MMTF fields as JSON, N, C-alpha, C and O atoms, coordinates in Angstrom:
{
  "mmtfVersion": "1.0.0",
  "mmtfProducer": "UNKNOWN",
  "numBonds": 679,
  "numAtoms": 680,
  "numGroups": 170,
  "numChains": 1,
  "numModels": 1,
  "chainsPerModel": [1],
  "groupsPerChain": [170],
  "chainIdList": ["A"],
  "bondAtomList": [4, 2, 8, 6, 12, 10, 16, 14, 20, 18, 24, 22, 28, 26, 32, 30, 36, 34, 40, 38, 44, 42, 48, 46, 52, 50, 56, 54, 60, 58, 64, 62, 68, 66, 72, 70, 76, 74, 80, 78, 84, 82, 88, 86, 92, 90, 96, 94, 100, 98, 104, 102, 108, 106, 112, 110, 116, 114, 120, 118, 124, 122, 128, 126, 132, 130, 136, 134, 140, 138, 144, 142, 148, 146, 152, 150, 156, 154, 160, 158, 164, 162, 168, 166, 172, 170, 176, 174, 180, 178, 184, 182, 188, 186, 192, 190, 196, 194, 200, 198, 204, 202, 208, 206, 212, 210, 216, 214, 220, 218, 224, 222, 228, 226, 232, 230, 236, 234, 240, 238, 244, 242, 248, 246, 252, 250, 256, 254, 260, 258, 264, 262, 268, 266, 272, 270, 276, 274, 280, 278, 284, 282, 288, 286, 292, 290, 296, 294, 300, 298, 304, 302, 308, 306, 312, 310, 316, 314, 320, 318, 324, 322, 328, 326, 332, 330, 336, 334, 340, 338, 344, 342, 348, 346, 352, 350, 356, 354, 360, 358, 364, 362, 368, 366, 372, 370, 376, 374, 380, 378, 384, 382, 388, 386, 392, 390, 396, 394, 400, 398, 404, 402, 408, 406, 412, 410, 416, 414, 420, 418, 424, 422, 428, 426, 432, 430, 436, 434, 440, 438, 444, 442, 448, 446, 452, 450, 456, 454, 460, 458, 464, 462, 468, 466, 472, 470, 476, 474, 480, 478, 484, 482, 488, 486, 492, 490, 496, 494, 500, 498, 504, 502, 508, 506, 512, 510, 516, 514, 520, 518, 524, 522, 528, 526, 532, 530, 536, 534, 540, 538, 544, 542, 548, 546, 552, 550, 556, 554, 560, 558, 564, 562, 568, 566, 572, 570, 576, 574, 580, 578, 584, 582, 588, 586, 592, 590, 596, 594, 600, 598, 604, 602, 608, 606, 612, 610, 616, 614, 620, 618, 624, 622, 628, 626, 632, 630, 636, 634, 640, 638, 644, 642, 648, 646, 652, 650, 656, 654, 660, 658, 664, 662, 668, 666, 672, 670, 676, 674],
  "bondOrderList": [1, 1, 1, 1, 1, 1, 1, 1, 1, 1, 1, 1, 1, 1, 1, 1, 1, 1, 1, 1, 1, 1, 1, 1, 1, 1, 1, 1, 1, 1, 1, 1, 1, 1, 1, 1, 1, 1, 1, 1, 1, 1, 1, 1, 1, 1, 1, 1, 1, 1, 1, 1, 1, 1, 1, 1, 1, 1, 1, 1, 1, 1, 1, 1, 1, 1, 1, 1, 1, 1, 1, 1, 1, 1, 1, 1, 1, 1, 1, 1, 1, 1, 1, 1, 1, 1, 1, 1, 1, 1, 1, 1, 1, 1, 1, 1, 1, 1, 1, 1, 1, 1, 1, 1, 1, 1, 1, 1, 1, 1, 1, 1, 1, 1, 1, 1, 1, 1, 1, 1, 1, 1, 1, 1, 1, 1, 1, 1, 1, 1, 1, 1, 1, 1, 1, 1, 1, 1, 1, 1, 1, 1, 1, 1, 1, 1, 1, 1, 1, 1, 1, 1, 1, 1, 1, 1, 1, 1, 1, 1, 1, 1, 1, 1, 1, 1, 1, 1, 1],
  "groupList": [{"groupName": "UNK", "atomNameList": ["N", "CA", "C", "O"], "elementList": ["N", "C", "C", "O"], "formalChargeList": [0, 0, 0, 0], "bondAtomList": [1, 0, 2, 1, 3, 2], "bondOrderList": [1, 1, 2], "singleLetterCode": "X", "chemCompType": "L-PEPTIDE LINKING"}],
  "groupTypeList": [0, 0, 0, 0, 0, 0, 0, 0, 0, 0, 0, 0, 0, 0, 0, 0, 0, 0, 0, 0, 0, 0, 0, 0, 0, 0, 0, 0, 0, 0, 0, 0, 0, 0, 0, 0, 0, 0, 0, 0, 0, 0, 0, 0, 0, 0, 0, 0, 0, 0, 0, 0, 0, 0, 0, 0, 0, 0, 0, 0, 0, 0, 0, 0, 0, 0, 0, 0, 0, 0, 0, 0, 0, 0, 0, 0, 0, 0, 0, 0, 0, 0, 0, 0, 0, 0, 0, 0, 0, 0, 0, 0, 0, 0, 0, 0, 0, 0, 0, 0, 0, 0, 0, 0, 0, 0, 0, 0, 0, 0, 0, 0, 0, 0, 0, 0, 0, 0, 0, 0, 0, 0, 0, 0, 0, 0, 0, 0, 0, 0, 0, 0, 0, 0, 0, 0, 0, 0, 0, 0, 0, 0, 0, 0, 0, 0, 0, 0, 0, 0, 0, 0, 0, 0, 0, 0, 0, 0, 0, 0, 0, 0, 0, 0, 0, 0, 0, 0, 0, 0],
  "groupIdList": [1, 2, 3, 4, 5, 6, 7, 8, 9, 10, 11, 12, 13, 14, 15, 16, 17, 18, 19, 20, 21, 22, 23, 24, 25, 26, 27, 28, 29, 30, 31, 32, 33, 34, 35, 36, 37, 38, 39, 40, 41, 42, 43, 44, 45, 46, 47, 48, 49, 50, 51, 52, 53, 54, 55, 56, 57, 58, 59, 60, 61, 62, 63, 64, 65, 66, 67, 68, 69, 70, 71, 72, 73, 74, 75, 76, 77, 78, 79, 80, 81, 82, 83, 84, 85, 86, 87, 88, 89, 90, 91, 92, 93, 94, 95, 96, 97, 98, 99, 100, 101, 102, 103, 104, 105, 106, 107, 108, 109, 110, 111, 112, 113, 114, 115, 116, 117, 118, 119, 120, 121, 122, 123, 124, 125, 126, 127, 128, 129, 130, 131, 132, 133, 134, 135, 136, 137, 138, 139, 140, 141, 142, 143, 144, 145, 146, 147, 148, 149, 150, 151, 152, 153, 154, 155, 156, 157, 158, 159, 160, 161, 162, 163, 164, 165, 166, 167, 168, 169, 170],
  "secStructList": [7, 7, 7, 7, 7, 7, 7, 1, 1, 1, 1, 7, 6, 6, 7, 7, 7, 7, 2, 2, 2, 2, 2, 2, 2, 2, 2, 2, 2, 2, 2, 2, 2, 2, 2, 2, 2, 2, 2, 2, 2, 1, 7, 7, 3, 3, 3, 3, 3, 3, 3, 3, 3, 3, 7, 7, 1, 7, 7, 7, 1, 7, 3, 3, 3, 3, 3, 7, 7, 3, 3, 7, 1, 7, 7, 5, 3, 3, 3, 3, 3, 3, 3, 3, 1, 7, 7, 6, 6, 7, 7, 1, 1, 5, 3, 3, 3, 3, 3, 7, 7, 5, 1, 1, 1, 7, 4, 4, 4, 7, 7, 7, 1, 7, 1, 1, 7, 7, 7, 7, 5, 6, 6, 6, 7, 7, 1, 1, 3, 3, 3, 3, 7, 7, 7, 7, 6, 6, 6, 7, 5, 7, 7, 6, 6, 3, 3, 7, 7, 3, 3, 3, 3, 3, 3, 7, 6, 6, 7, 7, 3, 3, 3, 3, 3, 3, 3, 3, 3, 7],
  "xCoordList": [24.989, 24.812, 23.403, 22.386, 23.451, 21.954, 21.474, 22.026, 20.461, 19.211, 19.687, 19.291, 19.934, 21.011, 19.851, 19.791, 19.129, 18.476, 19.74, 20.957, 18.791, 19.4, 19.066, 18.015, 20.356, 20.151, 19.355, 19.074, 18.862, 18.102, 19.156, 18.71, 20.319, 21.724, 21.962, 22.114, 22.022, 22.149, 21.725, 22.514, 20.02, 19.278, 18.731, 18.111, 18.903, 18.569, 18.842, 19.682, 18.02, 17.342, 18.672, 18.983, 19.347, 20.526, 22.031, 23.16, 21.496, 22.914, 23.147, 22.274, 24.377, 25.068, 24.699, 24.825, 24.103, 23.801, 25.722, 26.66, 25.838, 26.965, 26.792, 25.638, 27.746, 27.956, 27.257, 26.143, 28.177, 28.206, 26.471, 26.041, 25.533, 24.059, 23.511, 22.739, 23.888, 23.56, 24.016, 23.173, 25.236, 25.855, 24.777, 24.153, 24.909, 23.843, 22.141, 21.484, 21.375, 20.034, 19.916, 19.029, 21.57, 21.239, 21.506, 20.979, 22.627, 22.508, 21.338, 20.888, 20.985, 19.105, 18.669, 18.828, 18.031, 17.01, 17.889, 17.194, 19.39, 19.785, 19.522, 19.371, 19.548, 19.022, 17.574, 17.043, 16.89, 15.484, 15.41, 15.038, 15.634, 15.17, 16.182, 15.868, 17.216, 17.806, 16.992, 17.045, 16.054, 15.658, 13.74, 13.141, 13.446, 12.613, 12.594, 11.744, 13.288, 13.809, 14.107, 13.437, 14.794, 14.732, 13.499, 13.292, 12.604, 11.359, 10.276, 9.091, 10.619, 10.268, 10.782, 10.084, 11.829, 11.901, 11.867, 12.124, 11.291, 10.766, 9.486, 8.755, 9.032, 7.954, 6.926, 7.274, 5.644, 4.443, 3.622, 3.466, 3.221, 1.995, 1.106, 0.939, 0.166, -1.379, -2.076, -1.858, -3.082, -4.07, -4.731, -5.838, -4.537, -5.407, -7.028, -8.172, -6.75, -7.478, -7.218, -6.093, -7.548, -7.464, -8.904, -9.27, -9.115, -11.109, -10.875, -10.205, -11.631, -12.373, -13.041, -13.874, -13.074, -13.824, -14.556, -13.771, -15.832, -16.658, -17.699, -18.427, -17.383, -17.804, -18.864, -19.782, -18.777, -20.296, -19.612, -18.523, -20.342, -20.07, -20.59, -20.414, -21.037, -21.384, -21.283, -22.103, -19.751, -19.058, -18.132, -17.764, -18.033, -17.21, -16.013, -15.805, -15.02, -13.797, -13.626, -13.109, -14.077, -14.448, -15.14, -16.211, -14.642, -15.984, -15.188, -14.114, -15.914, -15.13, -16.207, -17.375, -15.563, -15.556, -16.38, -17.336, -15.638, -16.017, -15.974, -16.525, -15.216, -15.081, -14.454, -13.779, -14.822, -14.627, -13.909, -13.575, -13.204, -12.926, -12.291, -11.081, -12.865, -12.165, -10.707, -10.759, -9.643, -8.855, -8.586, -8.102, -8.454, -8.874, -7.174, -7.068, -5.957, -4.989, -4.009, -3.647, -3.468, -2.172, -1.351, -2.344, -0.754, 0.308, 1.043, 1.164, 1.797, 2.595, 2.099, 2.065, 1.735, 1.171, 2.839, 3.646, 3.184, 3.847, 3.99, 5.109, 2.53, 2.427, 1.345, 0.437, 0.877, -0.514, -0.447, 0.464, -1.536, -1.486, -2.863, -3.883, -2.85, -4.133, -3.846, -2.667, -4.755, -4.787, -5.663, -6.799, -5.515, -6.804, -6.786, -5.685, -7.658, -8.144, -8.33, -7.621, -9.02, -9.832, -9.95, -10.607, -9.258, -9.11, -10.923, -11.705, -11.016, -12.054, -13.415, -13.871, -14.05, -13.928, -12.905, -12.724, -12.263, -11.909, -9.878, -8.992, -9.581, -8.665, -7.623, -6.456, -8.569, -7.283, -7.918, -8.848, -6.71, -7.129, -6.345, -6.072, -6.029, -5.373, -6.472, -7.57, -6.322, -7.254, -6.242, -5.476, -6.407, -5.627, -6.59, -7.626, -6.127, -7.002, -6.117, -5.035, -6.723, -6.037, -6.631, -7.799, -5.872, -6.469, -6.164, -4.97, -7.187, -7.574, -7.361, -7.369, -7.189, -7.568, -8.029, -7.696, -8.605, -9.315, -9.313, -9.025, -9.786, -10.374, -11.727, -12.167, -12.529, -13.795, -13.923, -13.053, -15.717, -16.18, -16.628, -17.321, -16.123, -16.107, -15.146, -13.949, -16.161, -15.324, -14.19, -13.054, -14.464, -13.393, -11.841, -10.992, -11.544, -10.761, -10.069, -9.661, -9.877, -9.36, -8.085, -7.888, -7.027, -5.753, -5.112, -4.957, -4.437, -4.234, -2.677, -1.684, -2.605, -1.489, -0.742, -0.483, -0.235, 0.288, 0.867, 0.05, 2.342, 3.0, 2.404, 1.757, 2.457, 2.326, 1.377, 1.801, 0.1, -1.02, -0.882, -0.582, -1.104, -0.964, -2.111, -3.332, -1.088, -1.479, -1.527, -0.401, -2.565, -2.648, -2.657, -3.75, -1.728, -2.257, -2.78, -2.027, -4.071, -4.873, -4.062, -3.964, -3.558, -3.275, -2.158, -2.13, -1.156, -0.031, 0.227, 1.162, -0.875, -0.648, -1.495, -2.698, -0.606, -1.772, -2.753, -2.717, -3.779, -4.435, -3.898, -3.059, -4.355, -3.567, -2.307, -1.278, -2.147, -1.326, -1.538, -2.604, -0.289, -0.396, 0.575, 1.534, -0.102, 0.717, 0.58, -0.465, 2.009, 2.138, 2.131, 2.315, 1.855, 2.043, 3.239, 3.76, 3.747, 4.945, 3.882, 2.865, 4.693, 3.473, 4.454, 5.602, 3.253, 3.835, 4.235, 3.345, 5.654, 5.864, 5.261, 5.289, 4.701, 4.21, 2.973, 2.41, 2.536, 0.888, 0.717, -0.388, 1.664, 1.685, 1.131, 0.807, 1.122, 0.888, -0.48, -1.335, -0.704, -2.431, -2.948, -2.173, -3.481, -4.081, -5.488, -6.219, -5.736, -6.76, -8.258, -8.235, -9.544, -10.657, -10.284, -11.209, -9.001, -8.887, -9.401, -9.337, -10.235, -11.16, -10.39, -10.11, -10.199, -10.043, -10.843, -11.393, -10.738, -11.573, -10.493, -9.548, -11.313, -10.397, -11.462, -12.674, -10.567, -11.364, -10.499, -9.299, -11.658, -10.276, -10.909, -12.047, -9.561, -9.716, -9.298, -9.319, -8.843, -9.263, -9.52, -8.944, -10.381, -11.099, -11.564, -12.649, -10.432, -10.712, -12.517, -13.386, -12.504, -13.732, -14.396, -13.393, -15.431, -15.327, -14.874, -15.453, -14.064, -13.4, -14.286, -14.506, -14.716, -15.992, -15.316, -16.031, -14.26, -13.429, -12.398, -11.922, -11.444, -10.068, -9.939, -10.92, -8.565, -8.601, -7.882, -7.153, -7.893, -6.997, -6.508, -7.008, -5.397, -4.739, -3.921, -3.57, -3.793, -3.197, -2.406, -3.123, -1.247, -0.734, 0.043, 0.757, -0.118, 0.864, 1.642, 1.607, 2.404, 3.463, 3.279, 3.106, 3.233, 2.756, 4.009, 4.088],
  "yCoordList": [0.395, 1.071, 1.64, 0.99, 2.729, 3.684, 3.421, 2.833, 3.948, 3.563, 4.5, 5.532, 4.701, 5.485, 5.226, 4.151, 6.383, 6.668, 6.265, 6.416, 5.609, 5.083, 6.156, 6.525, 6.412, 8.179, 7.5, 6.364, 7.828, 7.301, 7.705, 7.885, 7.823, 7.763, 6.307, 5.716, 5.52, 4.199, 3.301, 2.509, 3.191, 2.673, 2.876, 1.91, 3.998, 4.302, 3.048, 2.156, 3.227, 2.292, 2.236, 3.163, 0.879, 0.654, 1.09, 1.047, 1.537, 1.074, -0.817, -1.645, -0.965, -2.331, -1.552, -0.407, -3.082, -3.186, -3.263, -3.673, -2.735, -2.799, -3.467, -3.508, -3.995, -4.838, -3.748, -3.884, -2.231, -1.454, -1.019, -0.514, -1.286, -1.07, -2.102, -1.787, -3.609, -4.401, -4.504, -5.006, -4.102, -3.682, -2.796, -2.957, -1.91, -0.705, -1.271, -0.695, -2.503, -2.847, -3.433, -3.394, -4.192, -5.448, -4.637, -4.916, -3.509, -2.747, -2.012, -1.979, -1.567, -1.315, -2.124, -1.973, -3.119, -4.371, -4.802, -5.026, -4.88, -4.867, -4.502, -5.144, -2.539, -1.671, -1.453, -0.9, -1.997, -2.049, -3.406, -3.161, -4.537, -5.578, -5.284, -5.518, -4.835, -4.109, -3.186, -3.155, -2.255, -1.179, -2.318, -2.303, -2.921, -3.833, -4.376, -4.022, -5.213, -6.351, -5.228, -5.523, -4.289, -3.175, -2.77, -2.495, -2.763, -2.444, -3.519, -3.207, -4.509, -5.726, -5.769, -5.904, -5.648, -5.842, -5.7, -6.423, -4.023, -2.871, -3.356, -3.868, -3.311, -3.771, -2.959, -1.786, -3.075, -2.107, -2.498, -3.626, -1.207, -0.969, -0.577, 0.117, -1.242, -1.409, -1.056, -1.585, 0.015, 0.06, -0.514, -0.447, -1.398, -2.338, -1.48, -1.87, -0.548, 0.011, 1.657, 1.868, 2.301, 3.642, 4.674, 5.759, 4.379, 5.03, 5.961, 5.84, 6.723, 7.481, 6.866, 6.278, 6.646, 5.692, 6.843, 7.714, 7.034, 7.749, 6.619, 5.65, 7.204, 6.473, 7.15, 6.553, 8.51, 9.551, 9.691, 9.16, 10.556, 11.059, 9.841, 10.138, 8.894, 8.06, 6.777, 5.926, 6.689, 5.629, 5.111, 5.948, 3.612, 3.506, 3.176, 3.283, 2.684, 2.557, 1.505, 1.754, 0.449, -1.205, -1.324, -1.925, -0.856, -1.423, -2.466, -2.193, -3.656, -4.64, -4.464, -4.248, -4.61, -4.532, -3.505, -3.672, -2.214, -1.192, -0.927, 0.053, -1.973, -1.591, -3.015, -3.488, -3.92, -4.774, -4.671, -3.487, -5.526, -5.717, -6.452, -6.457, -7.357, -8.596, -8.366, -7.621, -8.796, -9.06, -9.165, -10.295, -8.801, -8.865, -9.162, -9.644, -8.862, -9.151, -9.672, -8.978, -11.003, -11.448, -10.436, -9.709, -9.987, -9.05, -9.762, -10.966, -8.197, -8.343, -7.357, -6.537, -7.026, -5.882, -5.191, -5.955, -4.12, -3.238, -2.462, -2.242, -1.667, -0.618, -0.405, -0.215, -0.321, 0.255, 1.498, 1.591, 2.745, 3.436, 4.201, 4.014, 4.979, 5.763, 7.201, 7.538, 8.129, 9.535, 10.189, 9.857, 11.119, 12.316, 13.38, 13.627, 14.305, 15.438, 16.069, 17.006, 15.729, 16.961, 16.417, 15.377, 16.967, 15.688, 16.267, 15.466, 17.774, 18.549, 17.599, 17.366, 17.045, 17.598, 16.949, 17.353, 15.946, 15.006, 15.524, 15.523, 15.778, 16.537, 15.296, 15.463, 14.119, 13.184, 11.737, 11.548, 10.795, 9.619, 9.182, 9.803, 7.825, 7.189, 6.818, 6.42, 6.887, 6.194, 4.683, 4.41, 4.459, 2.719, 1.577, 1.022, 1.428, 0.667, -0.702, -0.618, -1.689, -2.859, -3.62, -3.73, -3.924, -4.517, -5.775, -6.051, -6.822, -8.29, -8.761, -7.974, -9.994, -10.696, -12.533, -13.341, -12.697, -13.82, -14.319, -13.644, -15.962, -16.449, -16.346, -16.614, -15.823, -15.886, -14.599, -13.993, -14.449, -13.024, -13.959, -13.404, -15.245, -15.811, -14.993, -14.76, -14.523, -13.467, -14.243, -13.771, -15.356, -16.079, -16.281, -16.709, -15.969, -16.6, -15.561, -15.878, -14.203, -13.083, -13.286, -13.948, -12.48, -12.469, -11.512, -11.449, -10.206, -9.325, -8.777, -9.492, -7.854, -8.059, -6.865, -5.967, -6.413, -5.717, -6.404, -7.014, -6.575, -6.577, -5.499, -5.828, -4.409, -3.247, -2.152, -0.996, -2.41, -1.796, 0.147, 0.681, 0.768, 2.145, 2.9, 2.801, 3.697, 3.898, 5.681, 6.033, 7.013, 8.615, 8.815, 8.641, 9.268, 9.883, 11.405, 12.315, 11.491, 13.184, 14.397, 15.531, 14.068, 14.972, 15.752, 16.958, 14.746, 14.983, 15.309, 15.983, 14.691, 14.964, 15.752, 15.713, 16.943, 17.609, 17.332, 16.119, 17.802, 17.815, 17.47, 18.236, 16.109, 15.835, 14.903, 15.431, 14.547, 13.898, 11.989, 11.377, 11.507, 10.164, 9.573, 10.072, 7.779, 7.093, 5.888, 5.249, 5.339, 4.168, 3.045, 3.367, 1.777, 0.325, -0.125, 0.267, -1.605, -2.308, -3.636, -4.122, -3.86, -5.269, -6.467, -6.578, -7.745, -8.401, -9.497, -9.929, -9.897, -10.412, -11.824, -12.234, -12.616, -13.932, -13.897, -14.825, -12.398, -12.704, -11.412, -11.255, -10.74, -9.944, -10.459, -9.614, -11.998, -12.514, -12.394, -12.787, -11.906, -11.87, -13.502, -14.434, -13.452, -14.172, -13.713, -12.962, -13.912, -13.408, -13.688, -14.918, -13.356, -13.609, -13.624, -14.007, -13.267, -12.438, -11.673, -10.684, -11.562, -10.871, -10.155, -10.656, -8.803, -8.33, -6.801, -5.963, -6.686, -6.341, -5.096, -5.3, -4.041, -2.707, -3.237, -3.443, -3.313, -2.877, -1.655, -1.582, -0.895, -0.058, -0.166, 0.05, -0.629, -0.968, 0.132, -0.145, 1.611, 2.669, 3.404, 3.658, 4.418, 5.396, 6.805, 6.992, 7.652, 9.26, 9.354, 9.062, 9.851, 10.402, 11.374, 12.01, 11.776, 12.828, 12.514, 13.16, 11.752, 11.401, 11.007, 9.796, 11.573, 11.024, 10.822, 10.324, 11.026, 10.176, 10.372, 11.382, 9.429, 9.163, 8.495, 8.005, 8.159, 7.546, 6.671, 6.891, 5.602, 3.975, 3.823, 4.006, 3.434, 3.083, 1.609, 1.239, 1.014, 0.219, -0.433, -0.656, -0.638, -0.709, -1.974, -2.553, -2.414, -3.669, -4.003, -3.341, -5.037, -4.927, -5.947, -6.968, -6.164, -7.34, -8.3, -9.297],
  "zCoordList": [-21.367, -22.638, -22.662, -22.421, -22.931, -23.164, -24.626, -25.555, -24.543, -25.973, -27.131, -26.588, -27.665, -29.149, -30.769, -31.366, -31.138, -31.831, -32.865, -32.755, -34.049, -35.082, -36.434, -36.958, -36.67, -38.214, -39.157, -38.776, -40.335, -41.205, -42.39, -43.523, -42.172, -43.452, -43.408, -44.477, -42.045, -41.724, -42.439, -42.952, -42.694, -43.029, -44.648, -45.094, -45.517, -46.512, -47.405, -47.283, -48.195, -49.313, -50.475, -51.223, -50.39, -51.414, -50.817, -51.306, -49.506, -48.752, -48.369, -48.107, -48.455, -47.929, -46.31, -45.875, -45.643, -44.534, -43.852, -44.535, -42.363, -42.145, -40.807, -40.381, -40.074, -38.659, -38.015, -37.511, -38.04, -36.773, -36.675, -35.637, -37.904, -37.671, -36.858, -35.953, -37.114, -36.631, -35.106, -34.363, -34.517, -33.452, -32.538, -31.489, -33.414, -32.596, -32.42, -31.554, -33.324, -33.201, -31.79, -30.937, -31.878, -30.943, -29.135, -28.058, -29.539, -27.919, -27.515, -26.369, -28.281, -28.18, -27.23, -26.019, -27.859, -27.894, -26.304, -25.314, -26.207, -24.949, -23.416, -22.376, -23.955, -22.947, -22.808, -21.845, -23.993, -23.402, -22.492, -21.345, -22.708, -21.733, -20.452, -19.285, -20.797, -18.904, -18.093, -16.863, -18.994, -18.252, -17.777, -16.702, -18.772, -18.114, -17.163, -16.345, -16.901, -16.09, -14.741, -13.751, -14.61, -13.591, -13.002, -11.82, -14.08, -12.907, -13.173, -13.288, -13.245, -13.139, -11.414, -10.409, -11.509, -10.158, -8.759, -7.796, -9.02, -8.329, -7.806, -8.655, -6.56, -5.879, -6.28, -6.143, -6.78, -7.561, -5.876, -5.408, -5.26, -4.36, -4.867, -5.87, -3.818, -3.676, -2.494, -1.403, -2.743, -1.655, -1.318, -1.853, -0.294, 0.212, 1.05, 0.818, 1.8, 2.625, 2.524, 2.975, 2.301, 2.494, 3.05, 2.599, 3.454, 4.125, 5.595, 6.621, 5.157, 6.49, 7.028, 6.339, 8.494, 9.363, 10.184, 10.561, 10.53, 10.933, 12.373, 12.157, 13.59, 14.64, 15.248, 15.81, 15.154, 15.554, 16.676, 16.892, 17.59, 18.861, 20.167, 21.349, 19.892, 20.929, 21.042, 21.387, 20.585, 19.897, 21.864, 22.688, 22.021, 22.987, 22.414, 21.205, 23.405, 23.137, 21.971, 20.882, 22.32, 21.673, 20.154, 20.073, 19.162, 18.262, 17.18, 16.644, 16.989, 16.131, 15.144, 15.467, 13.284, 12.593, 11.811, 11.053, 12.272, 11.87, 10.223, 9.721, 9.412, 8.179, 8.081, 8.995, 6.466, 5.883, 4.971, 4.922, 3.76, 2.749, 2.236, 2.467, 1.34, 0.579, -0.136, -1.114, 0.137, -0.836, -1.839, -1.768, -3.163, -4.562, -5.17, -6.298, -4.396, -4.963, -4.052, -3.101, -4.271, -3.8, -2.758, -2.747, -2.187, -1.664, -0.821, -0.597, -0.136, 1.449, 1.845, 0.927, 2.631, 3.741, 4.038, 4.567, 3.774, 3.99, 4.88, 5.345, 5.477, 5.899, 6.541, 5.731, 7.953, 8.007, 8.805, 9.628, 8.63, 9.557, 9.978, 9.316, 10.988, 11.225, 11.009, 11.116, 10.713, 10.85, 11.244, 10.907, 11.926, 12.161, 11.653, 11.161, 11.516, 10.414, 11.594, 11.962, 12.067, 13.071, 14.237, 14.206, 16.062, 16.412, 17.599, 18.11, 17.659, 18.174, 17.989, 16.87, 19.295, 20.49, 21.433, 22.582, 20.896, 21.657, 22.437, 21.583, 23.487, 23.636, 24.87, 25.224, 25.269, 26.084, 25.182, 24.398, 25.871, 25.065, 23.837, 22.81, 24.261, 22.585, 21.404, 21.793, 20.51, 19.144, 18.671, 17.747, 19.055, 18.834, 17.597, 17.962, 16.437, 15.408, 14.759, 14.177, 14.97, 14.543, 13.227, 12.854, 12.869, 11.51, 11.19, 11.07, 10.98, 11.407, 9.886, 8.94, 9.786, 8.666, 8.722, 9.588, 7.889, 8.112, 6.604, 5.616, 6.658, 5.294, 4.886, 3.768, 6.147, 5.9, 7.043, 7.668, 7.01, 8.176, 9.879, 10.732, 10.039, 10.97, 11.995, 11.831, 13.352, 14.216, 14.882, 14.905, 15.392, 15.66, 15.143, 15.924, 13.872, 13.59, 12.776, 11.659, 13.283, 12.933, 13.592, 14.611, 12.722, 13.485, 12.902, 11.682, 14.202, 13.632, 12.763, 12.903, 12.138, 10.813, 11.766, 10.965, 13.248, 13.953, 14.923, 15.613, 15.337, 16.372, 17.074, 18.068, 16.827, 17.15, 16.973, 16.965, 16.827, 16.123, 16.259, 17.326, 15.256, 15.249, 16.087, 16.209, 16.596, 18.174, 17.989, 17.638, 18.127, 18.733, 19.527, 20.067, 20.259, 21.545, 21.158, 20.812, 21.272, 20.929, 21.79, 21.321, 22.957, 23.613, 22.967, 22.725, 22.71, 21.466, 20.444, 20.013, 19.827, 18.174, 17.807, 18.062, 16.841, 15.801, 15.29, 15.084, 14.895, 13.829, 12.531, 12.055, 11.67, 10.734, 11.769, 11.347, 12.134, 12.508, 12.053, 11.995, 11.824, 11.2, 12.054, 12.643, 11.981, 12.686, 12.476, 12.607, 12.009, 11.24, 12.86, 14.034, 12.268, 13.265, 12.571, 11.527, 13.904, 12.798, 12.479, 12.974, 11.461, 10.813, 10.866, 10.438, 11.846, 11.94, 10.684, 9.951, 10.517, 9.439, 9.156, 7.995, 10.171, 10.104, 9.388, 8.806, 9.538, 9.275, 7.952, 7.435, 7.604, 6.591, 4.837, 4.002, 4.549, 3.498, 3.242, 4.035, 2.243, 2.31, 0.913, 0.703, 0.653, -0.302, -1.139, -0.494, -1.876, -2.858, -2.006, -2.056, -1.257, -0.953, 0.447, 1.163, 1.183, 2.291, 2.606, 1.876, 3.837, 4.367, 5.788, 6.877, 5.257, 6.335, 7.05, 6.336, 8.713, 8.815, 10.332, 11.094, 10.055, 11.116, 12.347, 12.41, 13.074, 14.188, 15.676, 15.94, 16.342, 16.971, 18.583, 18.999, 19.343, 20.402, 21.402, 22.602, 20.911, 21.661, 21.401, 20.344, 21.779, 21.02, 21.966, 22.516, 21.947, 22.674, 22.662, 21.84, 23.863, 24.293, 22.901, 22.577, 22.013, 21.551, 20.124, 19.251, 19.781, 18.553, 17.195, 17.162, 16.328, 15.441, 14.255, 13.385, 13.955, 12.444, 12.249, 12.769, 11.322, 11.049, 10.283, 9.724, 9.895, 8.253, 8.655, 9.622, 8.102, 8.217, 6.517, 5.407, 7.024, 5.51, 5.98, 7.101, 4.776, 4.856, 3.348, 2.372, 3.297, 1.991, 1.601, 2.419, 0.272, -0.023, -1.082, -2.12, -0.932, -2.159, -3.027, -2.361, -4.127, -5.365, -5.254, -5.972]
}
């Protein structure tokens, strides 16, 4: 049953109240807590990470913890991916970026949220080109003061920035 505007002939002052008004208050009050409860149950995303990562021109393959950030909300990690804008000068070579998480900034004890970490090959991909990882499901749970941290373990000759995203579900 849909939401049904109530006439104001219904309601006028020194009418006898009738069932079929009371009928119609209560399918209301119905279809609003149905249409609630519907996106109540709809998963609300969150940007966990979304940044331009900037390495300069004399960047090696290896750099760990190129970018930080605390956790501020509960989630599931959904989604992560990398992109490039501009991939000039850099023309062979993968850009490979993994993304770690921890309870604390102790390097040890990072563990990364990729079966499959999102992987460019420059030679291939456009300009603007995006590329999602699969996320591993064991380690997808984040917790509130989760510290996690990008790091990218390959990096085209030439390559001086790209964007990391990473997304989650409440």
């Amino acid at each position: 049953m849909s939401f049904v505007t109530i006439n104001s002939a219904s309601i006028e002052v020194g009418d006898a109240l009738k069932a079929e008004l009371f009928t119609q208050i209560k399918d209301n009050f119905d279809d609003h807590e149905t249409r609630i409860q519907s996106l109540a149950a709809g998963a609300v995303k969150i940007s966990l990470i979304n940044e331009d990562i900037y390495v300069g021109s004399t960047a090696s393959a290896l750099l760990t913890g190129v970018y930080y950030v605390e956790v501020l909300q509960a989630c599931t990690v959904v989604e992560g991916s990398i992109q490039l804008f501009t991939k000039s000068p850099a023309t062979t070579g993968s850009l490979v970026v993994d993304v770690k998480k921890n309870t604390s900034t102790n390097p040890s004890g990072f563990t990364s949220l990729f079966s499959s970490a999102p992987t460019i090959d420059v030679a291939s991909v456009p300009d603007y080109g995006r590329r999602t990882g699969t996320i591993n499901t064991s380690y997808q749970s984040l917790s509130v003061g989760d510290i996690l941290r990008v790091d990218v373990t390959g990096l085209p000759s030439g390559l001086q920035n790209f964007r990391v995203t990473l997304v989650g579900e409440l």
